[in-house]
Tab-separated table of C-alpha atoms and ligand atoms in Angstrom:
chain	number	residue	atom	x	y	z
A	1439	UNK	CA	121.350	148.184	105.228
A	1440	UNK	CA	119.856	144.620	104.844
A	1441	UNK	CA	117.819	143.176	102.003
A	1442	UNK	CA	115.316	140.270	102.458
A	1443	UNK	CA	115.452	137.824	99.378
A	1444	UNK	CA	112.634	134.978	99.347
A	1445	UNK	CA	114.454	131.957	98.113
A	1446	UNK	CA	112.211	129.763	95.785
A	1447	UNK	CA	114.865	127.228	94.592
A	1448	UNK	CA	118.665	127.099	94.070
A	1449	UNK	CA	119.261	130.452	93.040
A	1450	UNK	CA	119.183	134.004	94.678
A	1451	UNK	CA	120.116	137.097	93.396
A	1452	UNK	CA	120.206	140.227	95.207
A	1453	UNK	CA	121.585	143.687	93.630
A	1454	UNK	CA	123.143	146.003	96.018
A	1455	UNK	CA	125.161	149.213	95.915
A	1456	UNK	CA	126.646	149.687	99.277
A	1457	UNK	CA	129.704	149.017	101.010
A	1458	UNK	CA	128.771	146.570	103.600
A	1459	UNK	CA	125.283	144.704	103.484
A	1460	UNK	CA	123.539	142.424	105.203
A	1461	UNK	CA	121.702	139.770	102.975
A	1462	UNK	CA	118.937	137.738	104.725
A	1463	UNK	CA	117.939	134.901	102.857
A	1464	UNK	CA	114.553	133.671	104.250
A	1465	UNK	CA	114.306	130.229	103.233
A	1466	UNK	CA	117.997	129.196	102.658
A	1467	UNK	CA	118.555	126.756	105.332
A	1468	UNK	CA	119.328	123.634	103.261
A	1469	UNK	CA	121.799	121.183	103.809
A	1470	UNK	CA	124.108	122.227	100.919
A	1471	UNK	CA	127.038	124.634	100.980
A	1472	UNK	CA	126.326	128.337	100.182
A	1473	UNK	CA	128.572	130.127	97.704
A	1474	UNK	CA	129.259	133.926	98.230
A	1475	UNK	CA	130.539	135.379	94.890
A	1476	UNK	CA	131.184	139.248	94.748
A	1477	UNK	CA	131.874	141.135	91.893
A	1478	UNK	CA	132.961	144.286	92.138
A	1479	UNK	CA	131.912	147.102	89.752
A	1480	UNK	CA	134.996	147.699	88.033
A	1481	UNK	CA	135.473	143.822	87.236
A	1482	UNK	CA	137.740	142.873	90.032
A	1483	UNK	CA	136.584	139.528	91.413
A	1484	UNK	CA	135.933	138.563	95.057
A	1485	UNK	CA	139.492	138.075	96.104
A	1486	UNK	CA	139.688	141.636	96.815
A	1487	UNK	CA	136.604	141.643	99.412
A	1488	UNK	CA	136.568	139.634	102.357
A	1489	UNK	CA	133.263	137.499	102.869
A	1490	UNK	CA	131.841	136.778	106.301
A	1491	UNK	CA	128.907	134.208	106.647
A	1492	UNK	CA	126.854	133.575	109.274
A	1493	UNK	CA	124.558	130.377	108.992
A	1494	UNK	CA	121.454	130.341	111.723
A	1495	UNK	CA	119.005	127.546	111.710
A	1496	UNK	CA	116.528	129.209	109.004
A	1497	UNK	CA	118.491	132.108	107.892
A	1498	UNK	CA	121.775	133.057	106.694
A	1499	UNK	CA	123.182	136.291	107.106
A	1500	UNK	CA	126.059	137.245	104.704
A	1501	UNK	CA	128.447	140.397	105.561
A	1502	UNK	CA	130.355	141.643	102.752
A	1503	UNK	CA	133.135	144.058	103.918
A	1504	UNK	CA	135.369	145.537	101.488
A	1505	UNK	CA	138.982	145.326	102.503
A	1506	UNK	CA	140.755	147.528	99.999
A	1507	UNK	CA	141.895	150.683	101.849
A	1508	UNK	CA	143.051	153.013	99.166
A	1509	UNK	CA	140.699	152.625	96.361
A	1510	UNK	CA	136.549	153.084	96.735
A	1511	UNK	CA	134.849	150.343	94.805
A	1512	UNK	CA	131.224	149.669	94.382
A	1513	UNK	CA	129.800	146.261	94.526
A	1514	UNK	CA	127.849	145.731	91.166
A	1515	UNK	CA	125.958	142.722	92.312
A	1516	UNK	CA	126.144	139.828	95.138
A	1517	UNK	CA	125.294	136.494	93.484
A	1518	UNK	CA	124.451	133.845	95.817
A	1519	UNK	CA	124.120	130.481	94.455
A	1520	UNK	CA	122.975	127.268	96.470
A	1521	UNK	CA	125.278	124.428	95.746
A	1522	UNK	CA	125.587	120.678	96.575
A	1523	UNK	CA	128.347	119.351	97.750
A	1524	UNK	CA	128.954	115.602	96.856
A	1525	UNK	CA	130.109	112.584	99.150
A	1526	UNK	CA	130.259	110.186	96.406
A	1527	UNK	CA	130.490	109.772	92.819
A	1528	UNK	CA	127.211	109.281	90.597
A	1529	UNK	CA	126.850	106.271	88.470
A	1530	UNK	CA	124.962	106.768	84.912
A	1531	UNK	CA	124.027	103.825	83.275
A	1532	UNK	CA	123.787	104.497	79.490
A	1533	UNK	CA	121.691	101.380	78.256
A	1534	UNK	CA	118.828	103.809	78.438
A	1535	UNK	CA	120.178	106.482	76.267
A	1536	UNK	CA	118.941	104.690	72.874
A	1537	UNK	CA	115.415	104.186	74.090
A	1538	UNK	CA	112.687	106.577	73.880
A	1539	UNK	CA	111.333	105.811	77.185
A	1540	UNK	CA	110.183	107.232	80.566
A	1541	UNK	CA	113.494	106.391	81.980
A	1542	UNK	CA	115.136	108.804	79.803
A	1543	UNK	CA	114.102	111.909	81.842
A	1544	UNK	CA	115.507	110.635	85.205
A	1545	UNK	CA	118.771	109.756	83.402
A	1546	UNK	CA	119.098	113.287	82.148
A	1547	UNK	CA	118.023	114.721	85.478
A	1548	UNK	CA	121.254	112.525	87.130
A	1549	UNK	CA	123.219	113.489	84.366
A	1550	UNK	CA	122.476	117.267	84.914
A	1551	UNK	CA	123.141	116.785	88.651
A	1552	UNK	CA	126.521	114.961	87.955
A	1553	UNK	CA	127.406	117.625	85.592
A	1554	UNK	CA	126.800	121.020	87.848
A	1555	UNK	CA	127.009	119.786	91.185
A	1556	UNK	CA	129.879	117.009	91.313
A	1557	UNK	CA	131.891	117.228	87.964
A	1558	UNK	CA	132.789	113.519	87.960
A	1559	UNK	CA	130.886	110.632	87.326
A	1560	UNK	CA	130.914	106.954	86.426
A	1561	UNK	CA	129.254	105.480	83.163
A	1562	UNK	CA	128.512	101.993	82.807
A	1563	UNK	CA	126.877	99.972	79.940
A	1564	UNK	CA	128.642	102.403	77.690
A	1565	UNK	CA	128.788	100.115	74.722
A	1566	UNK	CA	132.508	100.027	74.500
A	1567	UNK	CA	133.341	96.396	73.424
A	1568	UNK	CA	134.837	94.404	76.186
A	1569	UNK	CA	137.887	93.088	73.771
A	1570	UNK	CA	138.710	96.828	73.389
A	1571	UNK	CA	139.070	97.316	77.167
A	1572	UNK	CA	140.519	93.940	78.091
A	1573	UNK	CA	143.211	94.210	75.261
A	1574	UNK	CA	144.203	97.494	76.344
A	1575	UNK	CA	144.175	96.307	80.038
A	1576	UNK	CA	146.356	92.981	79.170
A	1577	UNK	CA	148.973	95.165	77.277
A	1578	UNK	CA	149.840	97.704	79.885
A	1579	UNK	CA	152.235	95.589	81.994
A	1580	UNK	CA	154.005	94.604	78.800
A	1581	UNK	CA	154.380	97.910	77.613
A	1582	UNK	CA	155.888	99.223	80.872
A	1583	UNK	CA	158.210	96.188	81.261
A	1584	UNK	CA	159.857	97.342	78.014
A	1585	UNK	CA	163.419	98.299	78.783
A	1586	UNK	CA	165.040	101.771	79.115
A	1587	UNK	CA	166.318	101.608	75.625
A	1588	UNK	CA	163.122	100.707	74.043
A	1589	UNK	CA	161.308	103.391	76.055
A	1590	UNK	CA	163.864	105.922	75.180
A	1591	UNK	CA	163.093	105.157	71.676
A	1592	UNK	CA	159.797	106.249	72.023
A	1593	UNK	CA	160.711	109.394	74.417
A	1594	UNK	CA	158.313	112.313	74.371
A	1595	UNK	CA	161.203	114.746	73.719
A	1596	UNK	CA	161.701	113.138	70.361
A	1597	UNK	CA	158.397	114.676	69.509
A	1598	UNK	CA	157.093	118.094	68.408
A	1599	UNK	CA	153.597	116.925	68.940
A	1600	UNK	CA	154.685	116.232	72.898
A	1601	UNK	CA	153.651	112.314	72.028
A	1602	UNK	CA	155.877	109.697	73.611
A	1603	UNK	CA	157.017	108.082	76.981
A	1604	UNK	CA	157.938	110.295	80.053
A	1605	UNK	CA	159.841	108.533	82.761
A	1606	UNK	CA	158.527	108.833	86.664
A	1607	UNK	CA	159.289	111.999	87.923
A	1608	UNK	CA	159.586	113.978	84.749
A	1609	UNK	CA	156.475	115.859	85.418
A	1610	UNK	CA	155.281	118.190	88.549
A	1611	UNK	CA	152.150	118.973	89.773
A	1612	UNK	CA	151.244	121.588	92.376
A	1613	UNK	CA	155.003	121.796	92.562
A	1614	UNK	CA	155.843	118.150	93.385
A	1615	UNK	CA	157.264	115.223	91.295
A	1616	UNK	CA	154.450	113.193	90.034
A	1617	UNK	CA	155.407	109.246	90.772
A	1618	UNK	CA	154.168	107.703	87.441
A	1619	UNK	CA	155.650	106.692	83.898
A	1620	UNK	CA	153.458	107.126	80.852
A	1621	UNK	CA	153.085	107.057	77.208
A	1622	UNK	CA	150.975	109.667	75.257
A	1623	UNK	CA	149.440	108.910	72.195
A	1624	UNK	CA	146.648	110.840	70.066
A	1625	UNK	CA	144.391	110.111	67.079
A	1626	UNK	CA	146.887	109.309	64.549
A	1627	UNK	CA	147.364	112.496	62.171
A	1628	UNK	CA	150.050	113.550	59.933
A	1629	UNK	CA	152.136	116.689	60.475
A	1630	UNK	CA	150.919	119.269	58.204
A	1631	UNK	CA	152.555	122.352	59.408
A	1632	UNK	CA	154.113	124.789	57.717
A	1633	UNK	CA	155.728	128.186	57.848
A	1634	UNK	CA	152.773	130.747	58.086
A	1635	UNK	CA	150.126	128.463	59.768
A	1636	UNK	CA	149.334	128.850	63.507
A	1637	UNK	CA	152.179	127.832	65.333
A	1638	UNK	CA	149.855	125.535	67.730
A	1639	UNK	CA	148.835	123.809	64.605
A	1640	UNK	CA	152.255	121.724	65.019
A	1641	UNK	CA	150.689	120.097	68.084
A	1642	UNK	CA	148.933	117.615	65.381
A	1643	UNK	CA	151.090	115.134	64.248
A	1644	UNK	CA	151.959	111.250	64.404
A	1645	UNK	CA	152.369	109.174	67.292
A	1646	UNK	CA	155.529	106.947	68.306
A	1647	UNK	CA	155.203	103.386	68.110
A	1648	UNK	CA	157.666	100.809	70.198
A	1649	UNK	CA	159.152	98.595	67.358
A	1650	UNK	CA	159.588	95.919	69.992
A	1651	UNK	CA	155.694	95.946	70.722
A	1652	UNK	CA	154.038	95.705	67.194
A	1653	UNK	CA	150.725	94.683	68.858
A	1654	UNK	CA	150.267	98.010	70.827
A	1655	UNK	CA	149.147	100.031	67.584
A	1656	UNK	CA	146.245	98.239	66.850
A	1657	UNK	CA	145.092	98.250	70.363
A	1658	UNK	CA	145.618	101.910	71.130
A	1659	UNK	CA	144.064	102.806	67.540
A	1660	UNK	CA	140.812	100.555	68.056
A	1661	UNK	CA	140.572	102.383	71.978
A	1662	UNK	CA	140.987	105.597	70.462
A	1663	UNK	CA	138.304	105.185	67.738
A	1664	UNK	CA	135.855	103.576	70.121
A	1665	UNK	CA	136.315	106.183	72.804
A	1666	UNK	CA	136.080	108.958	70.225
A	1667	UNK	CA	132.531	107.532	69.424
A	1668	UNK	CA	131.781	107.089	73.090
A	1669	UNK	CA	132.694	110.580	73.913
A	1670	UNK	CA	130.688	112.041	70.889
A	1671	UNK	CA	127.410	110.059	71.836
A	1672	UNK	CA	127.896	111.319	75.424
A	1673	UNK	CA	128.489	114.780	74.253
A	1674	UNK	CA	124.608	114.540	73.000
A	1675	UNK	CA	123.472	113.580	76.100
A	1676	UNK	CA	125.272	116.264	78.027
A	1677	UNK	CA	123.554	119.173	75.421
A	1678	UNK	CA	120.170	117.560	76.104
A	1679	UNK	CA	120.717	117.283	79.913
A	1680	UNK	CA	121.851	121.275	79.866
A	1681	UNK	CA	118.757	122.125	77.569
A	1682	UNK	CA	120.742	123.340	74.767
A	1683	UNK	CA	118.837	123.491	71.208
A	1684	UNK	CA	120.342	121.476	68.360
A	1685	UNK	CA	121.232	123.518	65.750
A	1686	UNK	CA	120.383	123.481	61.982
A	1687	UNK	CA	118.225	121.327	59.846
A	1688	UNK	CA	120.649	118.259	60.482
A	1689	UNK	CA	120.117	118.324	64.411
A	1690	UNK	CA	123.808	119.361	64.983
A	1691	UNK	CA	124.901	119.093	68.570
A	1692	UNK	CA	125.906	122.650	69.850
A	1693	UNK	CA	128.819	120.970	71.550
A	1694	UNK	CA	130.274	119.322	68.299
A	1695	UNK	CA	131.856	122.632	66.963
A	1696	UNK	CA	134.231	122.848	70.080
A	1697	UNK	CA	135.738	119.504	68.988
A	1698	UNK	CA	139.277	118.812	67.671
A	1699	UNK	CA	140.018	116.282	65.209
A	1700	UNK	CA	142.700	115.307	67.533
A	1701	UNK	CA	142.024	113.431	71.000
A	1702	UNK	CA	144.681	112.565	73.394
A	1703	UNK	CA	145.148	109.196	75.268
A	1704	UNK	CA	147.508	108.483	78.149
A	1705	UNK	CA	148.767	104.982	78.977
A	1706	UNK	CA	149.944	105.490	82.730
A	1707	UNK	CA	151.646	103.011	85.494
A	1708	UNK	CA	151.925	104.168	89.176
A	1709	UNK	CA	154.676	102.029	90.633
A	1710	UNK	CA	154.047	100.777	94.232
A	1711	UNK	CA	155.125	103.686	96.593
A	1712	UNK	CA	158.206	102.916	98.405
A	1713	UNK	CA	160.511	104.737	100.707
A	1714	UNK	CA	163.511	106.849	98.991
A	1715	UNK	CA	166.733	107.336	100.246
A	1716	UNK	CA	165.884	109.609	102.810
A	1717	UNK	CA	162.912	107.162	104.570
A	1718	UNK	CA	160.371	109.304	102.885
A	1719	UNK	CA	157.724	107.591	101.053
A	1720	UNK	CA	156.493	109.765	98.133
A	1721	UNK	CA	152.817	109.711	98.103
A	1722	UNK	CA	151.815	111.553	94.720
A	1723	UNK	CA	150.931	109.607	91.794
A	1724	UNK	CA	149.779	112.718	90.206
A	1725	UNK	CA	148.993	116.165	92.385
A	1726	UNK	CA	145.966	117.902	92.668
A	1727	UNK	CA	144.745	119.326	89.168
A	1728	UNK	CA	141.956	119.902	87.050
A	1729	UNK	CA	142.107	118.524	83.667
A	1730	UNK	CA	143.827	121.313	81.314
A	1731	UNK	CA	144.059	119.399	78.154
A	1732	UNK	CA	140.726	118.415	76.930
A	1733	UNK	CA	137.319	118.903	76.742
A	1734	UNK	CA	135.972	115.987	78.560
A	1735	UNK	CA	138.009	113.144	80.160
A	1736	UNK	CA	137.010	109.397	79.927
A	1737	UNK	CA	139.276	107.265	82.323
A	1738	UNK	CA	139.733	103.617	82.516
A	1739	UNK	CA	141.039	102.423	86.157
A	1740	UNK	CA	142.872	99.486	84.485
A	1741	UNK	CA	143.737	97.664	87.854
A	1742	UNK	CA	141.441	95.467	90.101
A	1743	UNK	CA	139.079	97.070	92.663
A	1744	UNK	CA	141.223	96.623	95.668
A	1745	UNK	CA	143.793	99.074	94.154
A	1746	UNK	CA	142.862	102.583	95.145
A	1747	UNK	CA	144.403	105.959	94.490
A	1748	UNK	CA	141.893	108.274	92.510
A	1749	UNK	CA	140.025	111.024	94.605
A	1750	UNK	CA	137.877	113.931	93.620
A	1751	UNK	CA	137.815	117.022	95.893
A	1752	UNK	CA	134.479	118.115	96.939
A	1753	UNK	CA	133.303	121.582	97.522
A	1754	UNK	CA	133.865	121.227	101.292
A	1755	UNK	CA	137.507	120.456	100.597
A	1756	UNK	CA	137.152	116.906	101.432
A	1757	UNK	CA	138.895	114.175	99.258
A	1758	UNK	CA	136.238	111.560	97.979
A	1759	UNK	CA	137.551	108.345	96.799
A	1760	UNK	CA	136.743	107.210	93.018
A	1761	UNK	CA	137.076	103.577	93.647
A	1762	UNK	CA	137.346	101.263	90.669
A	1763	UNK	CA	133.872	100.101	89.540
A	1764	UNK	CA	134.237	97.074	87.122
A	1765	UNK	CA	132.622	97.770	83.659
A	1766	UNK	CA	132.982	101.558	83.904
A	1767	UNK	CA	134.760	104.790	82.867
A	1768	UNK	CA	135.300	107.539	85.165
A	1769	UNK	CA	134.082	110.804	83.345
A	1770	UNK	CA	134.976	114.126	84.285
A	1771	UNK	CA	135.059	117.679	82.905
A	1772	UNK	CA	138.031	119.456	81.472
A	1773	UNK	CA	138.788	123.053	81.952
A	1774	UNK	CA	137.716	124.151	78.620
A	1775	UNK	CA	134.014	122.933	79.247
A	1776	UNK	CA	134.046	124.829	82.559
A	1777	UNK	CA	135.060	127.881	80.746
A	1778	UNK	CA	132.569	127.298	78.096
A	1779	UNK	CA	129.614	126.630	80.208
A	1780	UNK	CA	130.734	129.618	82.364
A	1781	UNK	CA	131.623	127.617	85.484
A	1782	UNK	CA	128.141	126.081	85.438
A	1783	UNK	CA	129.788	122.486	85.049
A	1784	UNK	CA	132.954	122.503	87.045
A	1785	UNK	CA	136.355	121.128	86.242
A	1786	UNK	CA	136.568	119.317	89.695
A	1787	UNK	CA	139.951	119.032	91.048
A	1788	UNK	CA	141.324	115.390	91.355
A	1789	UNK	CA	144.575	113.687	92.319
A	1790	UNK	CA	146.079	110.064	92.632
A	1791	UNK	CA	147.684	108.712	95.822
A	1792	UNK	CA	150.278	106.338	95.406
A	1793	UNK	CA	149.455	103.044	97.451
A	1794	UNK	CA	151.192	99.484	98.357
A	1795	UNK	CA	150.436	98.057	94.874
A	1796	UNK	CA	151.484	99.464	91.283
A	1797	UNK	CA	148.310	100.859	89.422
A	1798	UNK	CA	147.341	101.353	85.751
A	1799	UNK	CA	144.883	103.627	84.214
A	1800	UNK	CA	144.430	105.139	80.912
A	1801	UNK	CA	142.830	108.430	80.596
A	1802	UNK	CA	141.332	109.495	77.089
A	1803	UNK	CA	141.117	113.448	76.568
A	1804	UNK	CA	138.474	114.472	74.243
A	1805	UNK	CA	140.233	117.332	72.197
A	1806	UNK	CA	139.239	120.843	71.939
A	1807	UNK	CA	139.247	122.788	68.773
A	1808	UNK	CA	142.690	124.762	68.587
A	1809	UNK	CA	141.642	127.758	66.784
A	1810	UNK	CA	138.843	128.156	69.526
A	1811	UNK	CA	139.027	131.770	70.722
A	1812	UNK	CA	138.368	133.126	74.503
A	1813	UNK	CA	135.734	135.386	73.050
A	1814	UNK	CA	133.832	132.234	71.122
A	1815	UNK	CA	134.431	129.907	74.476
A	1816	UNK	CA	132.806	132.472	76.514
A	1817	UNK	CA	130.204	133.820	74.301
A	1818	UNK	CA	128.630	130.918	72.372
A	1819	UNK	CA	126.610	129.065	74.847
A	1820	UNK	CA	125.945	132.103	77.560
A	1821	UNK	CA	122.653	133.079	76.415
A	1822	UNK	CA	121.047	129.677	76.425
A	1823	UNK	CA	122.723	128.534	79.592
A	1824	UNK	CA	121.829	131.681	81.252
A	1825	UNK	CA	117.856	131.377	80.184
A	1826	UNK	CA	118.217	127.419	81.598
A	1827	UNK	CA	120.201	128.189	84.523
A	1828	UNK	CA	120.065	131.703	85.828
A	1829	UNK	CA	122.430	132.791	88.634
A	1830	UNK	CA	124.776	129.932	88.042
A	1831	UNK	CA	126.210	131.976	84.966
A	1832	UNK	CA	126.220	135.759	84.802
A	1833	UNK	CA	127.512	136.628	88.288
A	1834	UNK	CA	130.502	134.625	88.434
A	1835	UNK	CA	131.578	134.598	84.796
A	1836	UNK	CA	131.914	137.988	83.269
A	1837	UNK	CA	134.762	137.663	80.661
A	1838	UNK	CA	137.257	139.475	82.743
A	1839	UNK	CA	136.283	137.553	85.963
A	1840	UNK	CA	138.698	134.570	85.958
A	1841	UNK	CA	136.971	133.074	88.950
A	1842	UNK	CA	134.994	130.354	87.556
A	1843	UNK	CA	135.095	127.713	89.756
A	1844	UNK	CA	132.555	126.753	92.660
A	1845	UNK	CA	134.731	124.775	94.581
A	1846	UNK	CA	137.004	124.181	97.884
A	1847	UNK	CA	139.706	126.978	98.115
A	1848	UNK	CA	142.353	124.127	97.423
A	1849	UNK	CA	141.047	123.578	94.009
A	1850	UNK	CA	140.387	127.348	93.624
A	1851	UNK	CA	144.572	127.804	93.530
A	1852	UNK	CA	144.521	125.905	90.203
A	1853	UNK	CA	144.779	128.420	87.316
A	1854	UNK	CA	142.892	128.356	84.177
A	1855	UNK	CA	145.728	129.282	81.825
A	1856	UNK	CA	143.511	129.589	78.935
A	1857	UNK	CA	141.225	132.010	80.374
A	1858	UNK	CA	143.619	133.865	82.574
A	1859	UNK	CA	146.553	133.744	80.075
A	1860	UNK	CA	147.339	136.145	77.396
A	1861	UNK	CA	146.933	133.922	74.390
A	1862	UNK	CA	143.596	134.020	72.490
A	1863	UNK	CA	143.306	130.857	71.392
A	1864	UNK	CA	142.786	127.293	73.024
A	1865	UNK	CA	145.772	125.996	70.880
A	1866	UNK	CA	148.310	128.406	71.771
A	1867	UNK	CA	147.405	128.319	75.371
A	1868	UNK	CA	147.829	124.552	75.208
A	1869	UNK	CA	151.131	124.685	73.255
A	1870	UNK	CA	152.335	127.352	76.001
A	1871	UNK	CA	151.115	125.092	78.641
A	1872	UNK	CA	153.018	121.720	77.168
A	1873	UNK	CA	156.005	123.807	76.626
A	1874	UNK	CA	156.417	124.918	80.265
A	1875	UNK	CA	155.941	121.115	81.243
A	1876	UNK	CA	158.357	119.853	78.904
A	1877	UNK	CA	161.044	122.517	78.317
A	1878	UNK	CA	163.583	119.950	76.615
A	1879	UNK	CA	160.853	119.913	73.927
A	1880	UNK	CA	160.321	123.388	74.249
A	1881	UNK	CA	163.758	124.318	73.445
A	1882	UNK	CA	164.410	122.028	70.967
A	1883	UNK	CA	161.330	122.093	68.881
A	1884	UNK	CA	160.097	125.707	69.671
A	1885	UNK	CA	163.071	127.977	70.144
A	1886	UNK	CA	161.562	130.932	68.794
A	1887	UNK	CA	158.731	131.016	71.312
A	1888	UNK	CA	160.416	129.069	74.171
A	1889	UNK	CA	161.518	131.913	76.195
A	1890	UNK	CA	158.262	133.952	75.546
A	1891	UNK	CA	155.843	131.278	76.853
A	1892	UNK	CA	158.406	129.915	79.438
A	1893	UNK	CA	158.513	133.563	80.906
A	1894	UNK	CA	155.659	135.371	80.521
A	1895	UNK	CA	153.971	135.177	83.867
B	231	AKG	O1	145.177	107.979	86.737
B	231	AKG	C1	144.434	108.100	87.040
B	231	AKG	O2	143.552	107.579	87.608
B	231	AKG	C2	143.609	109.735	86.860
B	231	AKG	C3	144.721	110.455	85.745
B	231	AKG	C4	144.453	111.755	85.802
B	231	AKG	O3	143.737	112.501	86.696
B	231	AKG	C5	145.449	112.665	84.800
B	231	AKG	O4	146.311	112.176	84.077
B	231	AKG	O5	144.684	113.650	84.330
B	232	FE2	FE1	143.180	114.106	85.664
C-alpha cells in the first residue's frame, strides 16, 4: 500500500494501519534530514521497528517493516518531521530585546530556529556587567591552584547537598573518567529539611567556601545573581519565541513556574592533556552528555579563543565545534526543558575534548522546581505547543514514549532519567542521579535510600 502526502511545510503526518507501508512525500526533497518516527499502537516506540528510508531526487519513500516475530502490533501512526541539521552554532544579539522595534520579530525567529533545530546558541550583548565576568575569569586559576589540603576542606563528599570540590577523574561520563576538576556551588540557601519533608528537599543547602580564598564568595554570589536575572529574562524571550501565552493579570511567563529557588554553578578546570603511564593521552574532558541538572545552561568559556574543546553533536552525528566567542555565553537546553516541550526543543548532546592547553569554564544550570511531576512536565504546555507546532509534538512524545530526542544515534543513547525512571518528581530523579554519580555522598548521607537508588535499573 502506498500513500501520497502533500508537503506544505515542515510537518507531515500520515495515518496508516498496515504492517508495511510506503509513504511517498511529493515535495519533500530538501537539504534537511528527515526523521521517521513510528509509534506502535500499544505504546512501544520505534526501537521495535525497522525503518528503511530511500531518498530520491524529488520524493522520499519510507518503508516501515515490523521486526517483531512473535507479537502482532499495529502502527497507530507514522509521524514524519522534516528537521534541519546544523553546521554552526547560531548567535543571538540580545541588545534588541528591550526595544519595541521591527528587529524584534527577526530576533524571535532566529531564537525559534536555535530552539527547535539546534538546541545550542551564543548570546551576545546580554547585559551581564563586564566586571562580573572578568572577576570570575580571574579567580579561576587562583582557586584551582589551592593546595590539595585546601581543596579537601571543601570536598563534595562533605556536603549532603552535593556542593563542593571534585578531583579530576572523580566523575565518569559515557563510561569513561572525565579529565576535569570542579567546584560546585548553588544559590546560597539554608538547609531546612526535616523528617517528614520529601527527601529531595535535602538537595537544598549552603555552599562550602574555601577559608583561604575569601574573595571567592562575593564573586560567585554576584555571578549567580547576575545569571539568575539573565536566565529569567531569556526565558521570557523563549516563551515569546514558542508562542506561549502569558498567564494571568500580572503577565506571568508560563515557563516561570517550572523554576527552582536553587540554581547551580560549576567552576571547572580542564588540565592540558598529557600522556598517562601507558602512553595513552586521555582525551575526554567531559564525555558526550545532555545537561541533566537544569532547565537551561548558560556557559562562560573562560579561556582565550585559541583554546578549543567544546563540541555539539548535530542531527547527522557530526561533532560541531563551539569555539570561544568573546563577550558571549553559550546557552543550551537541559533535559527538563526537552521533556516539558515534548522534544520540540532538544537537549543537544555535547562534550569537551581535552587539548594541549589548560581550559576553564563556568556552566550555570538554571534550576528546575524539585516538586515538578512527570505529569505536569508532560501535560502543562502540551496543548499550546501542539497548536503552534503540530506534528513536532504529539507523535513522538506520548507520556509512555521515552524517545523524545530528534537527534543522531549517539545522542539517543543518553537516557532521560526523569522520563524513563520510576520516580515521579524532578527532585527525586535528581537526587537519584547525584547519589549514583557520587556514591560516597550517597552512602554517607542517604543510607536509607542508597541501595534503592543505586540498584533500581
Ligand atoms: O566546559 C564546558 O565547556 C562544558 C561543560 C559541560 O558541558 C557541563 O559541565 O555540563
Ligand atoms: Fe554540559
